[in-house]
Tab-separated table of C-alpha atoms in Angstrom:
chain	number	residue	atom	x	y	z
A	1457	UNK	CA	-92.083	8.155	84.969
A	1458	UNK	CA	-90.300	11.501	85.255
A	1459	UNK	CA	-88.304	10.241	88.131
A	1460	UNK	CA	-87.350	7.164	85.655
A	1461	UNK	CA	-86.476	9.600	82.454
A	1462	UNK	CA	-84.271	11.910	85.005
A	1463	UNK	CA	-82.193	8.773	86.070
A	1464	UNK	CA	-81.815	7.221	82.675
A	1465	UNK	CA	-80.844	10.647	81.382
A	1466	UNK	CA	-78.500	10.947	84.552
A	1467	UNK	CA	-77.250	7.210	83.811
A	1468	UNK	CA	-76.712	8.172	80.214
A	1469	UNK	CA	-74.392	11.218	81.237
A	1470	UNK	CA	-72.534	9.029	83.921
A	1471	UNK	CA	-72.024	6.401	81.047
A	1472	UNK	CA	-70.496	9.012	78.218
A	1473	UNK	CA	-68.292	10.070	80.976
A	1474	UNK	CA	-66.902	6.845	81.742
A	1475	UNK	CA	-66.783	5.664	78.480
A	1476	UNK	CA	-65.493	8.495	76.594
A	1477	UNK	CA	-61.991	8.961	78.510
A	1478	UNK	CA	-61.811	4.797	78.355
A	1479	UNK	CA	-61.929	4.497	74.889
A	1480	UNK	CA	-59.934	7.517	74.183
A	1481	UNK	CA	-56.919	5.848	76.381
A	1482	UNK	CA	-57.361	2.402	75.150
A	1483	UNK	CA	-58.133	2.874	71.304
A	1484	UNK	CA	-55.974	5.715	70.623
A	1485	UNK	CA	-51.832	5.355	69.848
A	1486	UNK	CA	-49.368	8.015	69.541
A	1487	UNK	CA	-48.650	9.407	66.397
A	1488	UNK	CA	-49.625	12.709	64.146
A	1489	UNK	CA	-52.482	13.656	62.668
A	1490	UNK	CA	-52.922	13.494	59.059
A	1491	UNK	CA	-55.575	16.428	58.753
A	1492	UNK	CA	-53.859	18.633	61.100
A	1493	UNK	CA	-50.449	17.925	60.138
A	1494	UNK	CA	-48.845	18.156	63.519
A	1495	UNK	CA	-47.499	15.496	65.879
A	1496	UNK	CA	-49.940	14.458	68.940
A	1497	UNK	CA	-49.271	14.520	72.529
A	1498	UNK	CA	-48.059	10.908	73.894
A	1499	UNK	CA	-49.398	9.663	77.101
A	1500	UNK	CA	-47.610	11.369	79.997
A	1501	UNK	CA	-46.202	9.360	82.523
A	1502	UNK	CA	-46.598	10.968	86.281
A	1503	UNK	CA	-43.826	11.931	88.723
A	1504	UNK	CA	-44.150	13.152	91.841
A	1505	UNK	CA	-42.780	16.581	90.748
A	1506	UNK	CA	-45.374	16.822	87.773
A	1507	UNK	CA	-48.114	15.934	90.182
A	1508	UNK	CA	-47.292	18.180	92.793
A	1509	UNK	CA	-47.079	21.207	90.585
A	1510	UNK	CA	-50.263	20.173	88.665
A	1511	UNK	CA	-48.026	19.991	85.280
A	1512	UNK	CA	-49.267	16.226	84.633
A	1513	UNK	CA	-52.731	16.963	85.058
A	1514	UNK	CA	-52.244	19.493	82.098
A	1515	UNK	CA	-50.696	17.228	80.315
A	1516	UNK	CA	-53.270	14.617	80.727
A	1517	UNK	CA	-55.829	17.434	79.676
A	1518	UNK	CA	-53.703	18.197	76.237
A	1519	UNK	CA	-53.726	13.901	75.515
A	1520	UNK	CA	-57.293	13.677	75.962
A	1521	UNK	CA	-57.598	16.909	73.641
A	1522	UNK	CA	-55.599	15.324	71.080
A	1523	UNK	CA	-56.761	11.882	71.121
A	1524	UNK	CA	-60.331	12.391	72.299
A	1525	UNK	CA	-62.674	9.015	70.679
A	1526	UNK	CA	-63.822	9.674	67.160
A	1527	UNK	CA	-62.178	13.102	67.357
A	1528	UNK	CA	-61.265	13.533	63.648
A	1529	UNK	CA	-65.241	12.780	62.737
A	1530	UNK	CA	-66.521	15.283	65.420
A	1531	UNK	CA	-63.786	17.907	64.050
A	1532	UNK	CA	-65.084	17.037	60.282
A	1533	UNK	CA	-68.391	17.754	61.615
A	1534	UNK	CA	-67.668	21.148	62.737
A	1535	UNK	CA	-65.755	22.078	59.663
A	1536	UNK	CA	-68.422	21.166	57.286
A	1537	UNK	CA	-71.018	23.413	59.479
A	1538	UNK	CA	-68.498	26.394	59.530
A	1539	UNK	CA	-68.034	26.090	55.910
A	1540	UNK	CA	-71.697	25.968	55.257
A	1541	UNK	CA	-71.997	28.816	57.306
A	1542	UNK	CA	-69.358	30.622	54.841
A	1543	UNK	CA	-67.198	31.900	57.532
A	1544	UNK	CA	-64.114	33.963	56.478
A	1545	UNK	CA	-61.764	31.788	58.163
A	1546	UNK	CA	-62.166	28.079	59.456
A	1547	UNK	CA	-59.354	26.135	61.115
A	1548	UNK	CA	-56.916	29.158	60.815
A	1549	UNK	CA	-57.329	28.661	56.828
A	1550	UNK	CA	-58.916	31.725	55.074
A	1551	UNK	CA	-61.286	30.491	52.253
A	1552	UNK	CA	-61.597	32.527	49.201
A	1553	UNK	CA	-63.587	31.507	46.041
A	1554	UNK	CA	-60.314	30.295	44.256
A	1555	UNK	CA	-57.668	29.903	47.186
A	1556	UNK	CA	-57.395	28.485	50.608
A	1557	UNK	CA	-54.782	30.948	52.374
A	1558	UNK	CA	-53.086	30.884	55.573
A	1559	UNK	CA	-54.598	33.152	58.588
A	1560	UNK	CA	-52.309	35.717	60.208
A	1561	UNK	CA	-53.112	38.073	62.966
A	1562	UNK	CA	-52.763	41.780	62.593
A	1563	UNK	CA	-49.430	42.816	63.427
A	1564	UNK	CA	-46.848	44.981	62.363
A	1565	UNK	CA	-43.420	45.641	63.783
A	1566	UNK	CA	-39.650	47.460	62.747
A	1567	UNK	CA	-38.167	45.168	59.707
A	1568	UNK	CA	-34.958	47.415	60.399
A	1569	UNK	CA	-33.468	43.885	62.107
A	1570	UNK	CA	-33.615	42.260	58.758
A	1571	UNK	CA	-30.621	43.735	57.196
A	1572	UNK	CA	-27.975	43.067	59.786
A	1573	UNK	CA	-29.383	39.277	59.846
A	1574	UNK	CA	-29.532	39.073	55.770
A	1575	UNK	CA	-25.940	40.322	55.843
A	1576	UNK	CA	-24.683	37.850	58.315
A	1577	UNK	CA	-26.135	35.197	56.588
A	1578	UNK	CA	-25.123	35.944	53.201
A	1579	UNK	CA	-21.727	36.033	54.379
A	1580	UNK	CA	-22.597	32.172	55.797
A	1581	UNK	CA	-23.405	31.790	52.235
A	1582	UNK	CA	-20.074	33.287	50.476
A	1583	UNK	CA	-17.816	30.964	52.416
A	1584	UNK	CA	-20.006	28.040	51.166
A	1585	UNK	CA	-19.801	29.324	47.381
A	1586	UNK	CA	-16.138	29.854	47.936
A	1587	UNK	CA	-15.743	26.090	49.163
A	1588	UNK	CA	-17.336	24.702	46.151
A	1589	UNK	CA	-15.907	27.261	43.300
A	1590	UNK	CA	-12.421	25.839	45.311
A	1591	UNK	CA	-12.813	22.696	43.640
A	1592	UNK	CA	-14.244	23.832	40.425
A	1593	UNK	CA	-17.922	24.087	41.300
A	1594	UNK	CA	-20.634	26.263	41.293
A	1595	UNK	CA	-23.004	27.475	43.804
A	1596	UNK	CA	-26.726	28.775	43.530
A	1597	UNK	CA	-29.386	29.943	45.644
A	1598	UNK	CA	-32.913	29.392	44.433
A	1599	UNK	CA	-35.268	31.534	46.210
A	1600	UNK	CA	-38.943	30.743	46.106
A	1601	UNK	CA	-42.233	32.496	47.439
A	1602	UNK	CA	-44.289	30.949	49.768
A	1603	UNK	CA	-47.888	30.719	48.406
A	1604	UNK	CA	-49.315	33.005	50.506
A	1605	UNK	CA	-46.802	35.816	48.922
A	1606	UNK	CA	-47.502	34.380	45.680
A	1607	UNK	CA	-51.585	34.948	46.243
A	1608	UNK	CA	-51.401	38.052	48.357
A	1609	UNK	CA	-53.708	39.787	46.529
A	1610	UNK	CA	-56.359	37.006	46.932
A	1611	UNK	CA	-56.693	37.850	50.687
A	1612	UNK	CA	-59.714	39.996	51.925
A	1613	UNK	CA	-58.658	43.157	52.318
A	1614	UNK	CA	-59.660	43.427	56.171
A	1615	UNK	CA	-57.082	40.258	56.448
A	1616	UNK	CA	-53.458	40.686	56.487
A	1617	UNK	CA	-51.255	38.650	54.246
A	1618	UNK	CA	-48.016	39.562	55.989
A	1619	UNK	CA	-47.046	40.548	51.934
A	1620	UNK	CA	-45.263	43.677	54.147
A	1621	UNK	CA	-42.961	41.061	55.920
A	1622	UNK	CA	-41.849	38.744	53.214
A	1623	UNK	CA	-40.747	41.319	50.976
A	1624	UNK	CA	-38.882	42.990	53.857
A	1625	UNK	CA	-37.278	39.684	54.369
A	1626	UNK	CA	-36.694	39.134	50.211
A	1627	UNK	CA	-35.402	42.670	49.808
A	1628	UNK	CA	-33.128	42.458	52.270
A	1629	UNK	CA	-31.614	39.109	51.570
A	1630	UNK	CA	-31.238	39.629	47.675
A	1631	UNK	CA	-29.204	42.356	48.400
A	1632	UNK	CA	-27.107	41.072	50.704
A	1633	UNK	CA	-26.293	38.123	48.431
A	1634	UNK	CA	-25.697	40.918	45.781
A	1635	UNK	CA	-23.383	42.396	48.114
A	1636	UNK	CA	-21.522	39.206	48.626
A	1637	UNK	CA	-21.315	38.078	45.075
A	1638	UNK	CA	-23.535	34.961	45.816
A	1639	UNK	CA	-25.248	33.079	42.878
A	1640	UNK	CA	-29.062	33.997	43.844
A	1641	UNK	CA	-32.138	33.649	41.923
A	1642	UNK	CA	-35.079	35.760	43.037
A	1643	UNK	CA	-38.139	33.665	41.818
A	1644	UNK	CA	-40.967	36.138	43.184
A	1645	UNK	CA	-39.237	38.608	40.384
A	1646	UNK	CA	-38.896	35.949	38.134
A	1647	UNK	CA	-42.631	35.065	38.373
A	1648	UNK	CA	-43.756	39.011	38.319
A	1649	UNK	CA	-42.008	39.243	35.203
A	1650	UNK	CA	-44.596	37.272	33.310
A	1651	UNK	CA	-47.391	38.159	35.352
A	1652	UNK	CA	-47.622	35.884	38.315
A	1653	UNK	CA	-49.234	32.959	36.312
A	1654	UNK	CA	-52.307	31.597	38.792
A	1655	UNK	CA	-51.925	28.054	37.334
A	1656	UNK	CA	-48.259	28.100	38.792
A	1657	UNK	CA	-49.174	27.218	42.365
A	1658	UNK	CA	-51.596	25.108	43.357
A	1659	UNK	CA	-55.155	26.521	45.210
A	1660	UNK	CA	-55.240	24.272	47.746
A	1661	UNK	CA	-51.706	23.504	48.976
A	1662	UNK	CA	-48.573	25.765	50.201
A	1663	UNK	CA	-46.204	24.880	47.024
A	1664	UNK	CA	-45.695	25.591	43.719
A	1665	UNK	CA	-47.151	22.615	41.346
A	1666	UNK	CA	-45.309	21.218	38.221
A	1667	UNK	CA	-45.839	24.077	36.022
A	1668	UNK	CA	-44.366	26.425	38.439
A	1669	UNK	CA	-41.608	24.031	39.438
A	1670	UNK	CA	-40.738	23.656	35.857
A	1671	UNK	CA	-40.361	27.346	35.392
A	1672	UNK	CA	-37.966	27.705	38.327
A	1673	UNK	CA	-36.202	24.564	36.944
A	1674	UNK	CA	-35.982	26.280	33.415
A	1675	UNK	CA	-34.784	30.044	35.272
A	1676	UNK	CA	-31.996	27.388	37.577
A	1677	UNK	CA	-30.944	25.899	34.565
A	1678	UNK	CA	-30.191	28.833	32.677
A	1679	UNK	CA	-28.121	30.223	35.503
A	1680	UNK	CA	-26.484	27.599	35.903
A	1681	UNK	CA	-25.371	27.288	32.262
A	1682	UNK	CA	-24.355	31.004	32.646
A	1683	UNK	CA	-22.196	30.102	35.269
A	1684	UNK	CA	-20.466	27.527	33.731
A	1685	UNK	CA	-19.725	29.479	30.602
A	1686	UNK	CA	-22.249	27.448	28.303
A	1687	UNK	CA	-21.038	23.786	29.245
A	1688	UNK	CA	-24.291	22.315	30.729
A	1689	UNK	CA	-26.724	21.412	28.172
A	1690	UNK	CA	-30.070	20.602	29.145
A	1691	UNK	CA	-33.654	19.335	28.129
A	1692	UNK	CA	-36.035	21.610	26.958
A	1693	UNK	CA	-39.611	21.739	27.494
A	1694	UNK	CA	-40.787	19.990	24.155
A	1695	UNK	CA	-38.189	17.373	25.196
A	1696	UNK	CA	-40.924	16.243	28.210
A	1697	UNK	CA	-44.103	14.468	28.022
A	1698	UNK	CA	-46.773	15.879	29.839
A	1699	UNK	CA	-50.069	14.695	31.562
A	1700	UNK	CA	-52.424	15.706	34.186
A	1701	UNK	CA	-53.794	12.968	36.580
A	1702	UNK	CA	-57.582	12.599	36.807
A	1703	UNK	CA	-57.125	11.702	40.490
A	1704	UNK	CA	-58.624	14.382	43.056
A	1705	UNK	CA	-56.010	16.418	44.666
A	1706	UNK	CA	-55.884	16.464	48.346
A	1707	UNK	CA	-53.725	19.894	49.170
A	1708	UNK	CA	-52.108	20.745	52.820
A	1709	UNK	CA	-54.032	23.366	53.059
A	1710	UNK	CA	-57.297	21.455	52.507
A	1711	UNK	CA	-56.309	18.907	54.450
A	1712	UNK	CA	-56.630	21.480	57.444
A	1713	UNK	CA	-60.500	21.931	55.946
A	1714	UNK	CA	-60.662	17.678	56.108
A	1715	UNK	CA	-60.815	17.475	52.498
A	1716	UNK	CA	-64.117	19.308	52.451
A	1717	UNK	CA	-63.294	22.248	50.304
A	1718	UNK	CA	-63.875	21.662	46.264
A	1719	UNK	CA	-60.435	21.948	45.054
A	1720	UNK	CA	-59.660	22.391	40.977
A	1721	UNK	CA	-56.187	21.162	41.587
A	1722	UNK	CA	-54.591	18.076	39.726
A	1723	UNK	CA	-51.554	16.951	39.751
A	1724	UNK	CA	-49.481	17.040	36.433
A	1725	UNK	CA	-46.544	14.769	35.723
A	1726	UNK	CA	-43.511	15.574	33.127
A	1727	UNK	CA	-41.218	12.709	32.244
A	1728	UNK	CA	-38.460	12.882	29.589
A	1729	UNK	CA	-40.040	11.807	26.159
A	1730	UNK	CA	-36.758	9.785	25.488
A	1731	UNK	CA	-36.625	6.972	28.079
A	1732	UNK	CA	-33.331	7.559	30.448
A	1733	UNK	CA	-32.778	4.600	32.649
A	1734	UNK	CA	-31.649	5.213	36.297
A	1735	UNK	CA	-31.253	3.283	39.530
A	1736	UNK	CA	-32.210	5.559	43.032
A	1737	UNK	CA	-31.314	5.139	46.390
A	1738	UNK	CA	-33.394	6.675	49.373
A	1739	UNK	CA	-31.346	6.678	52.686
A	1740	UNK	CA	-29.144	3.995	52.082
A	1741	UNK	CA	-31.985	1.820	50.775
A	1742	UNK	CA	-31.555	0.682	46.734
A	1743	UNK	CA	-33.869	0.046	44.294
A	1744	UNK	CA	-36.627	2.810	44.158
A	1745	UNK	CA	-37.646	2.567	40.976
A	1746	UNK	CA	-39.834	5.788	40.475
A	1747	UNK	CA	-39.604	9.501	40.474
A	1748	UNK	CA	-42.603	10.315	40.396
A	1749	UNK	CA	-45.233	8.027	43.072
A	1750	UNK	CA	-48.022	7.577	41.248
A	1751	UNK	CA	-51.593	6.419	42.423
A	1752	UNK	CA	-52.801	2.636	41.911
A	1753	UNK	CA	-55.721	3.841	40.175
A	1754	UNK	CA	-57.476	7.032	38.836
A	1755	UNK	CA	-59.753	7.508	41.859
A	1756	UNK	CA	-57.635	7.719	45.227
A	1757	UNK	CA	-56.883	11.067	45.912
A	1758	UNK	CA	-53.218	12.265	45.450
A	1759	UNK	CA	-50.810	14.950	47.335
A	1760	UNK	CA	-47.740	16.438	47.259
A	1761	UNK	CA	-46.079	13.333	47.676
A	1762	UNK	CA	-46.320	12.247	44.101
A	1763	UNK	CA	-43.134	14.234	43.980
A	1764	UNK	CA	-40.700	12.095	44.443
A	1765	UNK	CA	-42.630	9.929	47.200
A	1766	UNK	CA	-42.145	13.271	49.561
A	1767	UNK	CA	-39.504	14.150	51.714
A	1768	UNK	CA	-36.319	11.991	51.989
A	1769	UNK	CA	-33.080	12.821	54.037
A	1770	UNK	CA	-31.336	11.461	51.220
A	1771	UNK	CA	-31.678	10.463	47.805
A	1772	UNK	CA	-29.218	9.431	44.867
A	1773	UNK	CA	-30.301	8.817	41.155
A	1774	UNK	CA	-28.172	7.712	39.152
A	1775	UNK	CA	-28.247	7.735	35.184
A	1776	UNK	CA	-24.741	5.964	34.350
A	1777	UNK	CA	-23.622	8.964	32.079
A	1778	UNK	CA	-20.228	9.826	33.130
A	1779	UNK	CA	-19.956	12.926	30.470
A	1780	UNK	CA	-22.509	14.809	32.108
A	1781	UNK	CA	-22.027	16.681	35.404
A	1782	UNK	CA	-23.242	15.780	38.731
A	1783	UNK	CA	-25.695	18.029	41.131
A	1784	UNK	CA	-26.790	18.204	44.377
A	1785	UNK	CA	-29.759	19.840	45.802
A	1786	UNK	CA	-30.851	20.813	49.655
A	1787	UNK	CA	-33.285	22.227	51.183
A	1788	UNK	CA	-37.362	21.463	52.217
A	1789	UNK	CA	-40.228	20.460	50.495
A	1790	UNK	CA	-40.089	23.031	47.755
A	1791	UNK	CA	-37.069	20.620	46.239
A	1792	UNK	CA	-39.171	17.750	45.847
A	1793	UNK	CA	-40.416	18.465	42.116
A	1794	UNK	CA	-37.400	20.411	41.083
A	1795	UNK	CA	-35.657	17.078	41.850
A	1796	UNK	CA	-38.113	15.249	39.754
A	1797	UNK	CA	-37.570	17.526	36.803
A	1798	UNK	CA	-33.644	17.967	37.048
A	1799	UNK	CA	-32.568	14.484	37.031
A	1800	UNK	CA	-32.698	13.745	33.377
A	1801	UNK	CA	-29.979	16.323	33.168
A	1802	UNK	CA	-27.230	14.524	34.940
A	1803	UNK	CA	-25.380	11.859	35.780
A	1804	UNK	CA	-25.502	12.197	39.379
A	1805	UNK	CA	-28.333	13.886	41.183
A	1806	UNK	CA	-28.088	13.914	45.136
A	1807	UNK	CA	-30.811	15.693	47.345
A	1808	UNK	CA	-30.591	16.696	51.199
A	1809	UNK	CA	-32.934	17.658	53.319
A	1810	UNK	CA	-31.329	18.364	56.730
A	1811	UNK	CA	-34.497	18.343	58.719
A	1812	UNK	CA	-33.894	14.450	58.555
A	1813	UNK	CA	-30.360	14.064	57.309
A	1814	UNK	CA	-27.573	13.773	60.085
A	1815	UNK	CA	-24.794	11.439	58.164
A	1816	UNK	CA	-22.154	14.434	57.426
A	1817	UNK	CA	-22.501	18.213	57.719
A	1818	UNK	CA	-23.097	20.155	54.523
A	1819	UNK	CA	-19.345	21.062	54.142
A	1820	UNK	CA	-18.071	17.140	54.788
A	1821	UNK	CA	-20.867	15.889	52.074
A	1822	UNK	CA	-19.417	18.629	49.696
A	1823	UNK	CA	-16.213	17.896	50.254
A	1824	UNK	CA	-16.547	14.334	49.962
A	1825	UNK	CA	-18.890	14.029	46.841
A	1826	UNK	CA	-17.526	17.508	45.141
A	1827	UNK	CA	-20.735	17.885	42.904
A	1828	UNK	CA	-20.387	19.771	40.060
A	1829	UNK	CA	-23.278	22.261	40.706
A	1830	UNK	CA	-24.674	22.740	44.667
A	1831	UNK	CA	-28.354	24.037	44.728
A	1832	UNK	CA	-30.060	25.208	48.001
A	1833	UNK	CA	-33.859	25.967	47.464
A	1834	UNK	CA	-35.746	27.649	50.085
A	1835	UNK	CA	-38.516	29.730	50.365
A	1836	UNK	CA	-38.826	33.206	51.783
A	1837	UNK	CA	-39.934	32.669	55.163
A	1838	UNK	CA	-36.598	30.468	55.922
A	1839	UNK	CA	-33.924	32.682	54.475
A	1840	UNK	CA	-32.579	33.910	57.737
A	1841	UNK	CA	-33.134	30.471	59.270
A	1842	UNK	CA	-29.804	28.969	60.939
A	1843	UNK	CA	-31.597	25.769	61.491
A	1844	UNK	CA	-32.389	22.518	59.300
A	1845	UNK	CA	-31.680	23.181	55.771
A	1846	UNK	CA	-30.571	26.729	56.737
A	1847	UNK	CA	-27.089	25.333	57.820
A	1848	UNK	CA	-24.087	26.531	55.742
A	1849	UNK	CA	-21.222	24.334	57.022
C-alpha cells in the first residue's frame, strides 16, 4: 500500500512537471500584464549563439516566469496572504491606512549635478519659448508633483519617500527656468499654499484626481490670461457640473495588489453646464464622440482611463468657435484630465504624447499649426529627461 502511494505521488509530481510547462507554452500569448502594468517576455527563438552561451535557457526561464499557467491567480493568492499579514510593503507597494505608496530603497547621493542638468534643460525650453513667441504665441510649463511627493508625510518614518531627491530636482529646475525667463508653474508650491489637500490626489493611483487637476487648470489659465494681457477668458468652477461615479475605482497602485486593497477613491466627472458641440479625432481617426470614457453601468470598475480614454499619441478637439484661441498640450499621462477640463475654453485643442507620436517633431508641429498657447505638462521626476515628452525641438 505504501509503495502504491509513493508511486502515485511520484506520478502526480511527474504529471505536474510535464503539464504546467506545456500549459504555459500552449495557453499563453505575448502581451502585457494588466495588474503588473508591464510587458511580458515573448517566446525566445533559439540561435546557435544563444544556445551555446546559455542566453536562450535564461530567456526560456524568464518566459516561463512571466507566462506560467494560472500565474495571476497564484500571485493574487500570495498578495492576499501578504496583505492579511499586515506586511508594510507588498509587491513593492507600501500599504498604509490611507494610501498606497511606491517603495524605494534607502540610498542617498550628492545632488550637485542637478544644477548643471537643470540649466541645460531650461536653456532648451528657452529656445522653445522663443519659437512660440516669434509667431505671437505663449508657452508655459506646468510642473506637477508625483504622488509620492504629494503624500511624502504618509510614509512610515523608517521608509524613504525620496522627497530629498524630488525636492532637489524641483528647486534646481524652478531656479533654472526662472533664470531663463521661461514661464513655469510649480504646482507643488501651489498645492502647498492651500495646505496640500489630501482629496486632490488619488489614494491608490499615481496621479491627481479631478479636483487636483481642476486646481492645476485654474492656476494654468490664470497664468495664461496674465501672459496674454487678459485676452483669455475661461470658464469658472461654477460653470461646470460635477458628479461622482458610484463605480469602484481601480488605481494603478492598487492594480499591483490585484485590487485587493479597499480603496475609497471614486472618479469625479466635470462637464460644462452649457452644451458645447465638438468633434474629436484620435490618431487621425474621426468621430470619437466622448471626452470622458464612461462605464456602461454603475458597477464596473473604472480607472484613470476615464480621462480622455487614456493615453493617445495625438488628439484634436474642435468646437467651431473661431473667435476663441487654440492650444497645444503635450506631455505624459498627467495631461489626460487637464485635456478633459481645458477644451471648453478653446476653439481647437491639440494634445500630443511623444511616447507614441512620431509624425512630426515638436518644432515642426508647432510651426505648422501655430497654436496660440503651447503647454508642456510633466511631473517632477521627468523634468530633466530628454526622451519622450522631454523633447524640446
